[in-house]
Coordinates of C-alpha atoms and ligand atoms in Angstrom, one line a residue:
M1004 CA -23.7 -16.0 5.6
D1005 CA -20.8 -17.2 7.8
Q1006 CA -17.8 -16.6 5.6
V1007 CA -16.5 -13.8 3.3
T1008 CA -13.4 -13.6 1.2
V1009 CA -11.8 -10.3 0.1
K1010 CA -8.9 -9.5 -2.2
A1011 CA -7.0 -6.4 -0.9
P1012 CA -4.7 -4.6 -3.3
A1013 CA -1.2 -3.2 -2.7
K1014 CA -0.3 0.4 -3.3
L1015 CA 2.5 2.3 -4.9
N1016 CA 3.5 5.9 -4.2
L1017 CA 3.7 7.7 -7.5
A1018 CA 4.8 10.7 -5.4
L1019 CA 5.6 11.2 -1.8
D1020 CA 6.5 14.5 -0.2
I1021 CA 6.6 15.7 3.5
T1022 CA 5.3 19.1 4.1
G1023 CA 5.6 19.5 7.8
K1024 CA 4.8 18.0 11.2
T1025 CA 1.9 18.0 13.5
Q1026 CA 2.3 19.2 17.1
N1027 CA 2.4 15.6 18.3
G1028 CA 5.2 14.7 15.9
Y1029 CA 3.3 13.0 13.0
H1030 CA 4.7 13.9 9.6
L1031 CA 2.3 15.7 7.2
M1032 CA 2.4 14.1 3.8
K1033 CA 1.4 15.0 0.2
M1034 CA 1.3 11.9 -1.9
V1035 CA -0.2 10.5 -5.1
M1036 CA -1.1 6.9 -4.4
Q1037 CA -2.0 4.1 -6.8
A1038 CA -3.7 0.8 -6.1
I1039 CA -2.3 -2.1 -8.2
D1040 CA -3.5 -5.6 -9.1
L1041 CA -1.3 -7.4 -6.6
Y1042 CA -3.5 -8.8 -3.8
D1043 CA -3.5 -10.4 -0.4
T1044 CA -6.5 -12.6 0.2
I1045 CA -8.4 -12.3 3.5
R1046 CA -10.9 -15.0 4.4
I1047 CA -13.0 -14.4 7.5
R1048 CA -15.3 -17.0 9.0
K1049 CA -17.7 -16.6 11.9
N1050 CA -17.4 -19.1 14.8
D1051 CA -18.7 -19.5 18.3
T1052 CA -15.4 -19.0 20.2
G1053 CA -16.2 -15.4 21.1
K1054 CA -12.7 -14.4 20.1
I1055 CA -10.7 -13.1 17.1
S1056 CA -8.1 -15.6 15.8
L1057 CA -5.8 -15.1 12.9
S1058 CA -3.5 -17.3 10.9
C1059 CA -1.1 -16.4 8.2
G1060 CA 1.6 -19.1 7.9
L1061 CA 4.5 -16.6 7.7
E1062 CA 6.9 -16.4 10.6
S1063 CA 7.6 -12.7 10.0
V1064 CA 4.0 -11.8 10.4
P1065 CA 2.6 -11.6 13.9
C1066 CA -0.8 -13.3 14.4
D1067 CA -2.0 -11.4 17.5
E1068 CA -3.2 -7.9 18.2
R1069 CA 0.0 -6.5 16.5
N1070 CA -1.3 -7.7 13.2
I1071 CA -3.1 -4.8 11.4
A1072 CA -5.9 -7.1 10.3
Y1073 CA -6.5 -8.2 13.9
A1074 CA -6.4 -4.6 15.1
A1075 CA -8.8 -3.6 12.4
A1076 CA -11.2 -6.4 13.5
E1077 CA -11.1 -5.2 17.1
A1078 CA -11.7 -1.6 16.0
F1079 CA -14.7 -2.7 13.8
F1080 CA -16.3 -4.7 16.7
Q1081 CA -15.7 -1.8 19.0
H1082 CA -17.2 0.8 16.6
C1083 CA -20.2 -1.3 15.8
G1084 CA -20.8 -2.4 19.5
I1085 CA -20.8 -6.0 18.4
E1086 CA -20.3 -8.4 21.3
E1087 CA -20.2 -11.7 19.4
R1088 CA -16.6 -11.4 18.2
G1089 CA -15.9 -15.0 17.2
V1090 CA -14.1 -14.8 13.9
E1091 CA -11.3 -16.7 12.3
I1092 CA -9.2 -14.6 9.9
R1093 CA -7.0 -16.3 7.4
L1094 CA -4.4 -14.2 5.5
D1095 CA -2.8 -15.4 2.3
K1096 CA 0.0 -12.9 1.7
V1097 CA 1.3 -12.1 -1.8
I1098 CA 2.2 -8.4 -1.2
P1099 CA 5.9 -8.3 -0.2
Q1100 CA 6.7 -7.1 3.4
Q1101 CA 8.9 -4.2 4.3
A1102 CA 8.3 -3.0 0.8
G1103 CA 6.5 0.3 1.1
M1104 CA 3.5 -1.3 -0.6
A1105 CA 1.2 -1.2 2.5
G1106 CA 0.8 -4.9 2.8
G1107 CA -0.3 -4.8 6.4
S1108 CA -2.6 -1.9 5.8
A1109 CA -4.2 -3.6 2.8
D1110 CA -5.0 -6.6 5.1
G1111 CA -6.5 -4.1 7.6
A1112 CA -8.6 -2.5 4.9
G1113 CA -9.6 -5.9 3.5
T1114 CA -10.7 -7.1 7.0
L1115 CA -12.9 -4.0 7.5
T1116 CA -14.5 -4.6 4.1
A1117 CA -15.0 -8.3 4.9
L1118 CA -16.5 -7.7 8.3
N1119 CA -18.9 -5.0 7.0
E1120 CA -20.2 -7.6 4.6
L1121 CA -20.2 -10.5 7.1
Y1122 CA -22.1 -8.6 9.8
Q1123 CA -24.3 -6.7 7.2
T1124 CA -23.4 -3.5 9.0
G1125 CA -23.8 -1.3 5.9
L1126 CA -21.1 1.1 6.8
S1127 CA -20.2 3.6 4.1
L1128 CA -16.7 4.1 2.7
P1129 CA -16.2 7.3 4.8
E1130 CA -17.3 5.4 7.9
L1131 CA -14.9 2.5 7.2
C1132 CA -12.1 5.1 6.6
G1133 CA -13.0 6.7 10.0
I1134 CA -12.5 3.3 11.7
G1135 CA -9.4 2.6 9.5
K1136 CA -7.5 5.7 10.4
T1137 CA -7.7 4.8 14.1
V1138 CA -5.7 1.6 13.2
G1139 CA -3.2 3.0 10.7
A1140 CA -2.5 6.0 8.5
D1141 CA -2.5 4.1 5.2
L1142 CA -5.9 2.4 5.8
P1143 CA -8.1 5.1 4.4
F1144 CA -6.3 5.0 1.0
C1145 CA -6.2 1.2 1.1
L1146 CA -10.0 1.2 1.6
T1147 CA -10.5 3.7 -1.2
G1148 CA -8.1 2.4 -3.8
G1149 CA -7.8 3.7 -7.3
T1150 CA -5.6 6.8 -7.9
A1151 CA -5.7 9.5 -5.3
V1152 CA -4.0 12.5 -3.8
V1153 CA -3.4 11.7 -0.1
E1154 CA -2.7 14.4 2.5
G1155 CA -2.6 15.1 6.2
I1156 CA -1.1 12.0 7.9
G1157 CA -2.9 9.9 5.3
E1158 CA -6.5 10.5 6.2
I1159 CA -7.4 13.1 3.6
I1160 CA -8.1 11.3 0.4
T1161 CA -9.0 13.0 -2.9
P1162 CA -9.7 10.5 -5.7
I1163 CA -8.4 11.7 -9.1
A1164 CA -8.7 10.4 -12.7
D1165 CA -7.4 6.8 -13.2
F1166 CA -3.8 6.6 -14.1
P1167 CA -3.3 6.1 -17.8
D1168 CA -3.0 2.5 -19.0
C1169 CA 0.5 1.2 -18.3
D1170 CA 2.4 -1.7 -16.8
F1171 CA 4.3 -1.4 -13.5
V1172 CA 7.3 -3.6 -13.0
V1173 CA 7.9 -4.0 -9.2
A1174 CA 11.1 -5.4 -7.7
K1175 CA 11.9 -5.7 -4.0
P1176 CA 15.5 -6.1 -3.0
K1177 CA 16.3 -7.9 0.3
G1178 CA 17.7 -5.0 2.3
G1179 CA 16.0 -1.8 3.3
I1180 CA 15.6 0.6 6.2
S1181 CA 12.7 0.9 8.7
T1182 CA 10.0 3.5 8.1
Q1183 CA 10.9 5.1 11.4
R1184 CA 14.6 5.5 10.4
A1185 CA 13.6 6.9 6.9
F1186 CA 11.5 9.6 8.6
S1187 CA 14.3 10.6 11.1
E1188 CA 16.7 10.8 8.2
F1189 CA 14.3 13.2 6.5
D1190 CA 14.0 15.3 9.7
R1191 CA 17.8 15.5 9.9
A1192 CA 18.2 16.5 6.2
E1193 CA 16.0 19.6 6.7
I1194 CA 14.7 19.7 3.1
G1195 CA 11.5 21.5 2.2
P1196 CA 8.6 20.4 0.0
C1197 CA 9.7 19.7 -3.6
L1198 CA 6.7 18.0 -5.3
D1199 CA 4.7 19.7 -8.0
I1200 CA 1.6 17.8 -7.3
T1201 CA -0.6 19.9 -9.5
A1202 CA 1.6 19.1 -12.5
M1203 CA 1.4 15.4 -11.8
V1204 CA -2.4 15.4 -11.3
K1205 CA -2.8 17.4 -14.6
A1206 CA -0.6 14.9 -16.5
I1207 CA -2.8 12.0 -15.1
E1208 CA -6.0 13.8 -16.0
D1209 CA -4.5 14.4 -19.5
R1210 CA -3.7 10.6 -19.7
D1211 CA -0.1 11.5 -20.2
A1212 CA 1.9 8.7 -18.5
A1213 CA 5.3 10.1 -19.5
G1214 CA 4.3 13.6 -18.2
A1215 CA 3.2 12.1 -14.8
C1216 CA 6.5 10.1 -14.6
A1217 CA 8.4 13.3 -15.1
Q1218 CA 7.0 14.5 -11.8
M1219 CA 7.6 11.3 -9.8
Y1220 CA 9.3 12.1 -6.5
N1221 CA 10.0 10.4 -3.2
A1222 CA 11.4 12.5 -0.3
L1223 CA 12.3 9.4 1.7
A1224 CA 14.3 7.9 -1.2
R1225 CA 16.1 11.2 -1.5
V1226 CA 17.3 11.2 2.1
C1227 CA 18.0 7.4 2.2
P1228 CA 19.8 6.5 -1.0
L1229 CA 20.1 2.7 -1.1
K1230 CA 22.5 1.1 -3.6
E1231 CA 20.1 -1.8 -4.5
V1232 CA 17.3 0.7 -5.1
E1233 CA 19.4 2.7 -7.4
A1234 CA 20.6 -0.4 -9.2
I1235 CA 17.0 -1.5 -9.9
Q1236 CA 16.1 2.0 -11.0
N1237 CA 19.0 2.0 -13.5
I1238 CA 17.9 -1.4 -14.9
M1239 CA 14.3 -0.3 -15.3
T1240 CA 15.4 2.9 -17.0
S1241 CA 17.7 1.0 -19.4
C1242 CA 14.8 -1.3 -20.2
G1243 CA 12.7 1.6 -21.3
A1244 CA 10.8 2.7 -18.1
K1245 CA 9.3 6.2 -18.4
G1246 CA 10.1 6.6 -14.7
A1247 CA 11.4 4.4 -11.8
L1248 CA 11.1 5.2 -8.1
M1249 CA 11.2 3.6 -4.7
T1250 CA 7.7 3.4 -3.1
G1251 CA 7.0 4.7 0.4
S1252 CA 9.9 4.0 2.7
G1253 CA 11.0 1.1 0.5
S1254 CA 12.5 -1.0 -0.4
A1255 CA 10.4 -2.0 -3.4
V1256 CA 11.0 -0.1 -6.6
F1257 CA 8.6 0.3 -9.5
G1258 CA 9.1 1.2 -13.1
V1259 CA 6.3 2.6 -15.3
F1260 CA 6.1 1.2 -18.8
T1261 CA 3.9 2.2 -21.7
D1262 CA 5.3 -0.6 -23.9
R1263 CA 4.1 -4.1 -22.7
G1264 CA 7.0 -5.9 -24.4
K1265 CA 9.6 -3.8 -22.6
A1266 CA 7.8 -4.3 -19.3
Y1267 CA 7.9 -8.1 -19.8
A1268 CA 11.6 -8.0 -20.8
C1269 CA 12.4 -5.9 -17.7
E1270 CA 10.5 -8.2 -15.3
R1271 CA 12.3 -11.2 -16.8
R1272 CA 15.7 -9.5 -16.4
L1273 CA 15.1 -8.4 -12.8
S1274 CA 13.7 -11.7 -11.8
Q1275 CA 17.0 -13.3 -12.5
R1276 CA 18.5 -11.2 -9.7
Y1277 CA 15.6 -10.5 -7.3
E1278 CA 13.2 -13.1 -5.9
E1279 CA 10.3 -10.7 -5.5
C1280 CA 9.4 -9.3 -8.9
F1281 CA 6.0 -8.6 -10.2
L1282 CA 4.3 -7.3 -13.4
C1283 CA 1.3 -5.2 -12.4
K1284 CA -1.4 -2.9 -13.6
P1285 CA -3.0 0.2 -12.1
I1286 CA -6.6 -0.5 -10.8
S1287 CA -9.4 1.8 -10.1
H1288 CA -10.8 0.2 -6.9
G1289 CA -9.9 -0.9 -3.4
P1290 CA -10.7 -4.2 -1.7
V1291 CA -13.0 -6.6 -3.6
I1292 CA -15.5 -9.0 -2.1
E1293 CA -15.2 -12.4 -3.9
Ligands
ATP305 P1 4.0 0.5 4.4 O1 3.9 0.8 2.9 O2 2.7 0.6 5.1 O3 5.2 1.1 5.1 P2 5.5 -1.9 4.7 O4 5.8 -2.7 3.4 O5 6.6 -1.1 5.1 O6 4.2 -1.1 4.3 P3 4.4 -4.2 5.9 O7 5.2 -5.2 5.3 O8 3.0 -4.1 5.4 O9 5.0 -2.8 5.8 O10 4.4 -4.4 7.5 C1 5.5 -4.1 8.2 C2 5.5 -4.9 9.5 O11 4.2 -4.8 10.1 C3 5.8 -6.4 9.3 O12 7.1 -6.6 9.5 C4 4.9 -7.1 10.4 O13 5.7 -7.3 11.5 C5 3.9 -6.1 10.8 N1 2.5 -6.5 10.3 C6 1.4 -6.3 11.0 N2 0.3 -6.8 10.4 C7 0.8 -7.2 9.2 C8 0.1 -7.9 8.1 N3 -1.2 -8.1 8.1 N4 0.9 -8.2 7.1 C9 2.2 -8.0 7.1 N5 2.9 -7.5 8.1 C10 2.2 -7.1 9.2

């Protein structure tokens, strides 16, 4: 085998709260994360260059060691003690950038999954997560996928019941703020934890989409109110969404629909105004080898 292709899913934060800080300044999180059927495709081919090379075709995405997929490949080779590092990584990006949908981390997770297959290293999911967390805080969830409570700085993953069947409409406005700025706004605001995660998990286990939506909360959206985000939330709610929220540090917004027709209508309406609109479903897995 000299080539593997993997589809790596995006995530949404159904809930995001910040519960404290570690001594070295990392924020401690309490989140409910959901993988969705919006995928980047990662194709990795072995070659005899002895080096990692990466192509993507988007100017905004670096193709060197700053790329999370590249960094994940380096971490994989290091962990496994593999000297023959000649691989060509091709990313086909669909997940919007600067969106809070973990596009870069998904590529990192997909790369680890692909290399594990390509080199027949047989690493378990916990082992892959162990490598992933050295590359980025969102990688363990991106490797796990499905629906999960995510804690610590992102490394403590507790899978929960699948989110009840629904449609997500996702819209990404052009503007946004950096993840770093969102966290410093949070620090300045000095607000404590607000999320009732137990209620959200129970609603999900009871297959009660509306009940889960009633608990949706994003501490970063609260401290960084963005006009465009609020405008999208209002459109989603007026179209019949059971809940609408910014994901992560934004600026993508998602609405949860239990009526397919309303979801379609909402996506059509938003796509007249926003270039990046998607109609998605929750999925119960992480990266998939094709
Ligand atoms: P998150 O939910 O993790 O905060 P995000 O949407 O804010 O995700 P991304 O768009 O995934 O963040 O990536 C942010 C930046 O990271 C990009 O602007 C880009 O410079 C860099 N980056 C590194 N690797 C990748 C990658 N594989 N795909 C996209 N961006 C990448």
